[in-house]
Tab-separated table of C-alpha atoms in Angstrom:
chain	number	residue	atom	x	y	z
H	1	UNK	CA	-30.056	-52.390	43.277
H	2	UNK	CA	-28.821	-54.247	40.179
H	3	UNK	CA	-26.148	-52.161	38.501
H	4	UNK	CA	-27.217	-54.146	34.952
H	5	UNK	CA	-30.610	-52.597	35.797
H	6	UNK	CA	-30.023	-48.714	36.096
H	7	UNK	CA	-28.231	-49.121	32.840
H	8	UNK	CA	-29.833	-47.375	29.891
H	9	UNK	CA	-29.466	-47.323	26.070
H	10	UNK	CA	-28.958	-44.418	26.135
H	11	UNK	CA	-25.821	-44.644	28.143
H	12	UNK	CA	-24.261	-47.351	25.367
H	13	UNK	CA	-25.270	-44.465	22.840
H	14	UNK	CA	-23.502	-42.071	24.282
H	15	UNK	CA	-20.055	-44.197	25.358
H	16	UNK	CA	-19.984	-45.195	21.650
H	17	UNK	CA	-20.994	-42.099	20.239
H	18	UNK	CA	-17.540	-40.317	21.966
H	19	UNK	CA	-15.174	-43.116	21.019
H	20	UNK	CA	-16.395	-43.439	17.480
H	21	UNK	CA	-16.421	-39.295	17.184
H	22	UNK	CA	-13.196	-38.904	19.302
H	23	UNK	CA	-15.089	-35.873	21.159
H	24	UNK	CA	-17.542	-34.710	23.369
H	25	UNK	CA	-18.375	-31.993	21.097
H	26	UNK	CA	-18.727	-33.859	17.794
H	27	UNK	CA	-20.739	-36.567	19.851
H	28	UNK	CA	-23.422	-34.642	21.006
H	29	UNK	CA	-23.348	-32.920	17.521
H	30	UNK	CA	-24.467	-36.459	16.285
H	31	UNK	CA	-26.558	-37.102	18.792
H	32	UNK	CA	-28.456	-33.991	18.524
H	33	UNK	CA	-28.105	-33.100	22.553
H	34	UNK	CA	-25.811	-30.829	24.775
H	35	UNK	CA	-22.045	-30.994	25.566
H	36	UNK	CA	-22.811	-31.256	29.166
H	37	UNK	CA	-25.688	-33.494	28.812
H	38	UNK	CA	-23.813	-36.087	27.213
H	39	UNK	CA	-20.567	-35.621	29.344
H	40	UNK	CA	-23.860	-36.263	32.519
H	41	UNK	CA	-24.556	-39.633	31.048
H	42	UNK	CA	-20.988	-40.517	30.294
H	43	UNK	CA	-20.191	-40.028	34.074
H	44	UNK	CA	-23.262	-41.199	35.122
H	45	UNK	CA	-22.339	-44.503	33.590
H	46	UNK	CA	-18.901	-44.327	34.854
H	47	UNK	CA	-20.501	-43.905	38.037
H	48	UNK	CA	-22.908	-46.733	38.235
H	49	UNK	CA	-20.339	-49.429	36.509
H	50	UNK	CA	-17.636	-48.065	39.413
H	51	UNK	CA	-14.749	-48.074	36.396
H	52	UNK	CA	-13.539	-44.790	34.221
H	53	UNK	CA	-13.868	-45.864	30.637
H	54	UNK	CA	-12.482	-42.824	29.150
H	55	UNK	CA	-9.338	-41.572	29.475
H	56	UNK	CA	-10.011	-37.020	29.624
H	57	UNK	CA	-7.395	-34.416	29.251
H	58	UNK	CA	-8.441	-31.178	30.181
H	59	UNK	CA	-11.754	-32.342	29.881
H	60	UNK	CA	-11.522	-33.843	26.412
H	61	UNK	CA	-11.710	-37.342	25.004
H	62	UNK	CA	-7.811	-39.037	24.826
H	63	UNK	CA	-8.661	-42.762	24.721
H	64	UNK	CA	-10.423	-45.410	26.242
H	65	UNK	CA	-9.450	-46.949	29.622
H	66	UNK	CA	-8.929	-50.415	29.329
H	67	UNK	CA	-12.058	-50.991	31.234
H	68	UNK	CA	-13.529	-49.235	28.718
H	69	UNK	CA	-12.242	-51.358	26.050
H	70	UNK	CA	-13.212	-53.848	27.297
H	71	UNK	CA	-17.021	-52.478	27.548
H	72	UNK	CA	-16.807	-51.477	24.224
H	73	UNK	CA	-17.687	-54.361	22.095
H	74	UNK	CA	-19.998	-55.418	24.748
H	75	UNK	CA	-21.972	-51.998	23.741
H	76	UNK	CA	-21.469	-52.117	20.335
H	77	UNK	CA	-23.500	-55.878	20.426
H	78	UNK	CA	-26.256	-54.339	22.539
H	79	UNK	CA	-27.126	-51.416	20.111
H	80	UNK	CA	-26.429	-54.111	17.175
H	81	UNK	CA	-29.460	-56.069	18.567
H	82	UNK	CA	-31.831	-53.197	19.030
H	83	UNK	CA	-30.968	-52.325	15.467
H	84	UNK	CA	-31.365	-55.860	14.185
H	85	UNK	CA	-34.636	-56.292	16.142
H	86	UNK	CA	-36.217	-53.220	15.157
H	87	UNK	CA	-34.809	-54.062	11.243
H	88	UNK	CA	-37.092	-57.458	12.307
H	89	UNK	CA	-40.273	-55.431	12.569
H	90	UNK	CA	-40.058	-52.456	10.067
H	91	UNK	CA	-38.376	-54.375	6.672
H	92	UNK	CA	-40.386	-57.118	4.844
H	93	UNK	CA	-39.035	-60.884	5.398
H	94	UNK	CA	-36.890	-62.160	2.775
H	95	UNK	CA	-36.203	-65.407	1.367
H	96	UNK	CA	-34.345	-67.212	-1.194
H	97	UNK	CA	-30.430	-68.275	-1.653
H	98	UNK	CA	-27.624	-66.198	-1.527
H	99	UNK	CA	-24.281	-67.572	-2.907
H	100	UNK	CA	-21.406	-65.365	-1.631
H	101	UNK	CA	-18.025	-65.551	-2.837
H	102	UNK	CA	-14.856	-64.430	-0.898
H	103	UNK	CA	-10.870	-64.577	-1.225
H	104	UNK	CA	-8.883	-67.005	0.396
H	105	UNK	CA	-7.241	-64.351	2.560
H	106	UNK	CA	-10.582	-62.825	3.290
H	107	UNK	CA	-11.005	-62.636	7.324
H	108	UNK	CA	-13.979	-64.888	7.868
H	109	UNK	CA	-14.960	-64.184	11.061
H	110	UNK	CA	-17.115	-61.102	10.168
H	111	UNK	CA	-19.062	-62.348	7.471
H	112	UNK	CA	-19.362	-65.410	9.878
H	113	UNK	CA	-21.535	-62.799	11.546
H	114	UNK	CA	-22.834	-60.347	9.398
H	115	UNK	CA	-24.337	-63.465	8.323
H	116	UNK	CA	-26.119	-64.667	11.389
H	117	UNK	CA	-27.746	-61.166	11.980
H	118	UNK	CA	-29.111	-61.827	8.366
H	119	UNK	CA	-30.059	-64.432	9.412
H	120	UNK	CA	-31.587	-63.957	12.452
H	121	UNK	CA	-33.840	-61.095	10.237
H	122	UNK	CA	-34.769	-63.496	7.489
H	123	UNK	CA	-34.707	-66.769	8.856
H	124	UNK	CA	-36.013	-68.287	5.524
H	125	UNK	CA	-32.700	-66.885	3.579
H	126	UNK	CA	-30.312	-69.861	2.322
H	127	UNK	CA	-27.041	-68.430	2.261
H	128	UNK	CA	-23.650	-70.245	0.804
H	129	UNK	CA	-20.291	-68.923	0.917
H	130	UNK	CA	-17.345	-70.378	-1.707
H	131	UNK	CA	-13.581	-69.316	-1.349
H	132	UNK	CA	-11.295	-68.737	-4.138
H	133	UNK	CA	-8.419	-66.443	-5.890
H	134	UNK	CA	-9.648	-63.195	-7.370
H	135	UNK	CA	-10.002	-64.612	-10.881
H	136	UNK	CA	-11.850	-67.795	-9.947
H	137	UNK	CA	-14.354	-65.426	-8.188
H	138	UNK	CA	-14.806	-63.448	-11.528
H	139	UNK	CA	-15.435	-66.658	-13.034
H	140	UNK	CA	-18.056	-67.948	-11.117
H	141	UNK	CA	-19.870	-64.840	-11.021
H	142	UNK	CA	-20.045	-64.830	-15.020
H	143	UNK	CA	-21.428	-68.383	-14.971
H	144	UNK	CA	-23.724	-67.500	-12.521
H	145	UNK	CA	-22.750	-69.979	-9.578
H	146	UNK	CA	-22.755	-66.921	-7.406
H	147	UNK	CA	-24.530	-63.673	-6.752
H	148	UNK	CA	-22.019	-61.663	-5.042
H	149	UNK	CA	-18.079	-61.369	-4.997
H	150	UNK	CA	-15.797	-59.674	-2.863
H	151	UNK	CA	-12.054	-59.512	-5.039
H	152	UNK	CA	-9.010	-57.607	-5.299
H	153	UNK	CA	-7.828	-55.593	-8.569
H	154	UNK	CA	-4.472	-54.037	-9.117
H	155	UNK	CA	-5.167	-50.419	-10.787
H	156	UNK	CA	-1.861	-48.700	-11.887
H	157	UNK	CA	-0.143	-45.818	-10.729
H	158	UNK	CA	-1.274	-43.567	-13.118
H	159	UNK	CA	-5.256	-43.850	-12.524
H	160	UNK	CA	-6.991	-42.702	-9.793
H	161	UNK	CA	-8.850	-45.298	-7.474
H	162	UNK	CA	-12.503	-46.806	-8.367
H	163	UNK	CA	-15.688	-44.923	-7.018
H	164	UNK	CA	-16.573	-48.542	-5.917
H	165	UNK	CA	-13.424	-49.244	-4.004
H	166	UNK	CA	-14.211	-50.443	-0.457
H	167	UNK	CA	-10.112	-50.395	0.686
H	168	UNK	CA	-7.192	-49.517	-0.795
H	169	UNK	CA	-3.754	-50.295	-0.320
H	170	UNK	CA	-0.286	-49.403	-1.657
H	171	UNK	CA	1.632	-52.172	-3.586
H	172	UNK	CA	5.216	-52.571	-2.818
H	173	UNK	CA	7.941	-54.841	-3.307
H	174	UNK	CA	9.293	-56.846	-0.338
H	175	UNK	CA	11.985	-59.080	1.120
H	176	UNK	CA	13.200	-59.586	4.130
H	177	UNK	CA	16.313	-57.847	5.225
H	178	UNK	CA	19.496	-58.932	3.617
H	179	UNK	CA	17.765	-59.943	0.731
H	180	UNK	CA	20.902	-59.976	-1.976
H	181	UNK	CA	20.857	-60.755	-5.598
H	182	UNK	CA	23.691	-61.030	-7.803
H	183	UNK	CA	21.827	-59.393	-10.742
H	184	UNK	CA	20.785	-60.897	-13.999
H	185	UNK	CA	24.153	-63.776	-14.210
H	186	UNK	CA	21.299	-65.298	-11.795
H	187	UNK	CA	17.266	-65.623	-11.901
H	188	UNK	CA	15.751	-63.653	-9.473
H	189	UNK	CA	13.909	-65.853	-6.681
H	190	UNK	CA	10.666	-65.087	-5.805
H	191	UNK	CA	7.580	-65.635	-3.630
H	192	UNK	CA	4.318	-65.615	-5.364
H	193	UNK	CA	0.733	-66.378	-4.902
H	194	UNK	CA	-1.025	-69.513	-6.779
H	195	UNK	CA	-2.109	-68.917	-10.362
H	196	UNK	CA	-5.464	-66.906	-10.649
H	197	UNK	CA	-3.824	-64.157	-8.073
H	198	UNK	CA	-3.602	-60.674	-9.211
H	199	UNK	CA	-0.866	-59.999	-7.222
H	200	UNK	CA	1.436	-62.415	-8.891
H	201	UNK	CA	0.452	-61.850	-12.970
H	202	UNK	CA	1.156	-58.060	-11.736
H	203	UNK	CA	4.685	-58.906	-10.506
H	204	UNK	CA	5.543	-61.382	-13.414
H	205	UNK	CA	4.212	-58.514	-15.984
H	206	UNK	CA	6.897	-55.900	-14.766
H	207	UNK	CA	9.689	-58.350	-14.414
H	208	UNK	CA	8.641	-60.097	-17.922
H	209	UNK	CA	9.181	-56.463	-19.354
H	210	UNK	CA	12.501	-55.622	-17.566
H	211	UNK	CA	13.913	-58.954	-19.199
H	212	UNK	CA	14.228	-59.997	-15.317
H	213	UNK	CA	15.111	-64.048	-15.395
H	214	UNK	CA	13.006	-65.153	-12.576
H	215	UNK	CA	12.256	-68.616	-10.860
H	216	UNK	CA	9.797	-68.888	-8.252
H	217	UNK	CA	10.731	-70.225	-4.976
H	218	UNK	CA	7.733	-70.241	-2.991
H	219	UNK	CA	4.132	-70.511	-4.603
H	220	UNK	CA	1.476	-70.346	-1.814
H	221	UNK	CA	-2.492	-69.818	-1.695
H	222	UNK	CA	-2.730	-67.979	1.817
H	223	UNK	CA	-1.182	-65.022	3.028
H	224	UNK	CA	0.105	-66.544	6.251
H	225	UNK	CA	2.290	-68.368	4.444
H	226	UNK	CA	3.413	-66.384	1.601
H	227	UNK	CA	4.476	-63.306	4.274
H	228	UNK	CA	6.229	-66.615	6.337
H	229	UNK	CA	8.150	-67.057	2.795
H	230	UNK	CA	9.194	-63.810	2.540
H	231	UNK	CA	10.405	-63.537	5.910
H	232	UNK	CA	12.280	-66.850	5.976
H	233	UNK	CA	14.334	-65.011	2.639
H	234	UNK	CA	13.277	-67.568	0.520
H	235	UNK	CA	12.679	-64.206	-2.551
H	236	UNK	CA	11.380	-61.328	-3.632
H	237	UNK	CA	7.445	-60.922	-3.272
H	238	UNK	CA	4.724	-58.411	-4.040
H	239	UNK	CA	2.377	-57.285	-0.955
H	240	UNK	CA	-0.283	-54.920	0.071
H	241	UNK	CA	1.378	-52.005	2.435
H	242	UNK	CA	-0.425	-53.557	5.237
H	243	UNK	CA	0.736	-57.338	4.967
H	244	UNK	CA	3.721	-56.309	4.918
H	245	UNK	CA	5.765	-58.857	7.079
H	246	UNK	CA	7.560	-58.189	10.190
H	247	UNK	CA	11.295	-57.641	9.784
H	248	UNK	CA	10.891	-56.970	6.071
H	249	UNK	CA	12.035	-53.878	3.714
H	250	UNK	CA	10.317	-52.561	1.034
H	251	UNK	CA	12.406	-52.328	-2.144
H	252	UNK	CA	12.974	-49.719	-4.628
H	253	UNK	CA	15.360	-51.286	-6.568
H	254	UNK	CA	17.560	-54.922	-6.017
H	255	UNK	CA	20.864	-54.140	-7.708
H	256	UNK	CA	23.050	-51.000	-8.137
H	257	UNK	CA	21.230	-48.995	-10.713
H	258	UNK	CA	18.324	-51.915	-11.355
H	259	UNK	CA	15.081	-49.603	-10.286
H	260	UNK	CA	11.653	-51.720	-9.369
H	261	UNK	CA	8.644	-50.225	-10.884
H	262	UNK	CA	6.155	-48.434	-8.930
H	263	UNK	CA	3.304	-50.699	-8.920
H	264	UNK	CA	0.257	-49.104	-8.284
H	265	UNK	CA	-2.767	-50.160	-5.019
H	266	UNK	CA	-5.021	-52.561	-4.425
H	267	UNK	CA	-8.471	-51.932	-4.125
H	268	UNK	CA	-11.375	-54.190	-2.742
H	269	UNK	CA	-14.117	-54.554	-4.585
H	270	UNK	CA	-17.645	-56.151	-4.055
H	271	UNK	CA	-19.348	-57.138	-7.549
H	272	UNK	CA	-22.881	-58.418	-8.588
H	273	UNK	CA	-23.364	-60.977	-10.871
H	274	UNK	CA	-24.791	-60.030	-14.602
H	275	UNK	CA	-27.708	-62.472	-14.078
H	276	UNK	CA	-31.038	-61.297	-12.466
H	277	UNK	CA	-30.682	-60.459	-8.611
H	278	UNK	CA	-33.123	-61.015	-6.246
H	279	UNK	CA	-34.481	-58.329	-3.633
H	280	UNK	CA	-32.821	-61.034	-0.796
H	281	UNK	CA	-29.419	-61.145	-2.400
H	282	UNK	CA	-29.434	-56.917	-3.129
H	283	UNK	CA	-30.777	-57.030	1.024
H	284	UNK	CA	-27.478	-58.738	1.689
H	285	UNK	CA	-25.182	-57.094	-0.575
H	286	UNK	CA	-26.472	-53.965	1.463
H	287	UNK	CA	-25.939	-55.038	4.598
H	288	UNK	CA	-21.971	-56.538	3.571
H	289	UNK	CA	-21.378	-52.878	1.703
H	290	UNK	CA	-22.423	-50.902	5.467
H	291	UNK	CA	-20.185	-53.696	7.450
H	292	UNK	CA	-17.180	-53.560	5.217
H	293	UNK	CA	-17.333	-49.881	4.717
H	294	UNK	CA	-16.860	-49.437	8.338
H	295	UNK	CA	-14.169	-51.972	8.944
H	296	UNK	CA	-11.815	-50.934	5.879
C-alpha cells in the first residue's frame, strides 16, 4: 500500500495544529475534538510515515523531531493549497493592478509568494512591486504611483506603539566591541543608512541636540552591509534589537559621563494610498496583513 495514500488531511491538521498550539490540549481545543483523538491521529501518522515527529515528555508536546521539521513545511503547503483552492471557488475573481511598495531590507521571498497564491486565485490581477527607503515609499503613495506600502516609523519612548503596528522592535545604539572614542576633541564616526531612512534622521536628531560633532563613515542602503560596517568598527550605528550584529554591544553611553538617549522602537507599518482603492488591491492588502501578522 502507498504510504502517500493512507495519508489524510486530517492528519496535516492535526501535526500542525500541536506545533502551532504547543499542546495536545490546546490543539484539540482548536480543533474542536478529544485529547485522545487527536493524540490517535498524531500516532497514527507517526505510524504510517515510520518517523516520530514530535518530541513528548510525559506525554506532552516538547518539540519537533527533526523529521518532523522537516515534514512541517511540507504540511503547512498542503493545507495552504486546500485553502487557496477552496478561496478559488467561494470568493469572486478579481482583476486589475496592484502596485506594492516595500523597503529595501524587506525579505522578498514571502511576498514572492504570497503573491503567486494571489495569483493563482485571480489570475487576471496585474501586480508590481517597487523597492525603496521608508520616505520614498510615503512619497509614492501620496502621488499615487502605488496602492500599498509596507515602511518603518520610529515612535519615541514616551508613546505607546500604533494599533496598526504589524512588528515592533527596540532601537538601540551599536558598535562593535572596542568601539573607543576620544570624546568631543574628535567627531564621532558613524554608520548610517542612505538619506530617506528613518533610522538615520533619528540618530542625527539626538546627536544634533547633544552638540555631538559627527562624520559619517559608512553610508549604506542595505542592512547586510550597514551591520558588516558596524562590525568591521568602522562607527557608531543605530539598529533594530533584532539586526543587531554578531559580536556587537549595545551602548548606553560612549564616554565617561556622555549618556546616549533612549531612542524609542520601530514599528512596521502597512499603509493605503489616499486615492480610490479598488476591491482587488483591498483583496491583497488582506491577504499581506494575515501573512505578515503571522510571520512578525
Amino acid at each position: 500500500m502507498n504510504t502517500d495514500r493512507r495519508i489524510t488531511l486530517g492528519h496535516f491538521r492535526a501535526f500542525v495544529a500541536v506545533v502551532e498550539c504547543g499542546s495536545f490540549v490546546a490543539a484539540a481545543q482548536r480543533l474542536g475534538r478529544t485529547q485522545s483523538a487527536l493524540t490517535h491521529q498524531v500516532r497514527s501518522l507517526e505510524d504510517i510515515l515510520g518517523e516520530r515527529l514530535l518530541n513528548r515528555s510525559r506525554g506532552h508536546f516538547s518539540g519537533l523531531t527533526a523529521q518532523g521539521m522537516h515534514l512541517l513545511p511540507h504540511a503547512h503547503r498542503v493545507l495552504g493549497s486546500l485553502a487557496s483552492a477552496c478561496r478559488a471557488v467561494t470568493k469572486p475573481l478579481l482583476s486589475g493592478r496592484i502596485r506594492i511598495g516595500v523597503m529595501d531590507d524587506f525579505r522578498i521571498q514571502g511576498l514572492i509568494e504570497l503573491i503567486a497564491n494571489f495569483k493563482a486565485i485571480h489570475a487576471d490581477a496585474e501586480l508590481t512591486t517597487v523597492s525603496d527607503l521608508s520616505a520614498g515609499l510615503e512619497a509614492r503613495l501620496l502621488r499615487g504611483e502605488i496602492d500599498i506600502a509596507l515602511i518603518k516609523q520610529v515612535v519615541g519612548p514616551e508613546h505607546s506603539p500604533s494599533a496598526e503596528a504589524l512588528c515592533i522592535e527596540q532601537l538601540h545604539w551599536v558598535a562593535a566591541e572596542g568601539f573607543d572614542w576620544r570624546g568631543p576633541e574628535q567627531p564621532l564616526s558613524l554608520v548610517v543608512f542612505h538619506h530617506g531612512c528613518v533610522y538615520r534622521k533619528l540618530m542625527l536628531e539626538h546627536l544634533d541636540r547633544l552638540n555631538v560633532n559627527w562624520h559619517i563613515a559608512y553610508a549604506g542602503y542595505s542592512y547586510h552591509n550597514v551591520r558588516t560596517a558596524i562590525q568591521a568598527g568602522l562607527g557608531l550605528g543605530l539598529m533594530p534589537y533584532g539586526q543587531i550584529p554578531v559580536g556587537c554591544d549595545i551602548h548606553h553611553h560612549l564616554v565617561q559621563k556622555f549618556c546616549l538617549p533612549t531612542l524609542g522602537f520601530s514599528e512596521l507599518i502597512l499603509r493605503m494610498g489616499s486615492h480610490s482603492v479598488s476591491p482587488v488591491v483591498r483583496a491583497f492588502r488582506q491577504e499581506m496583513m494575515k501573512d505578515l501578522s503571522s510571520t512578525c
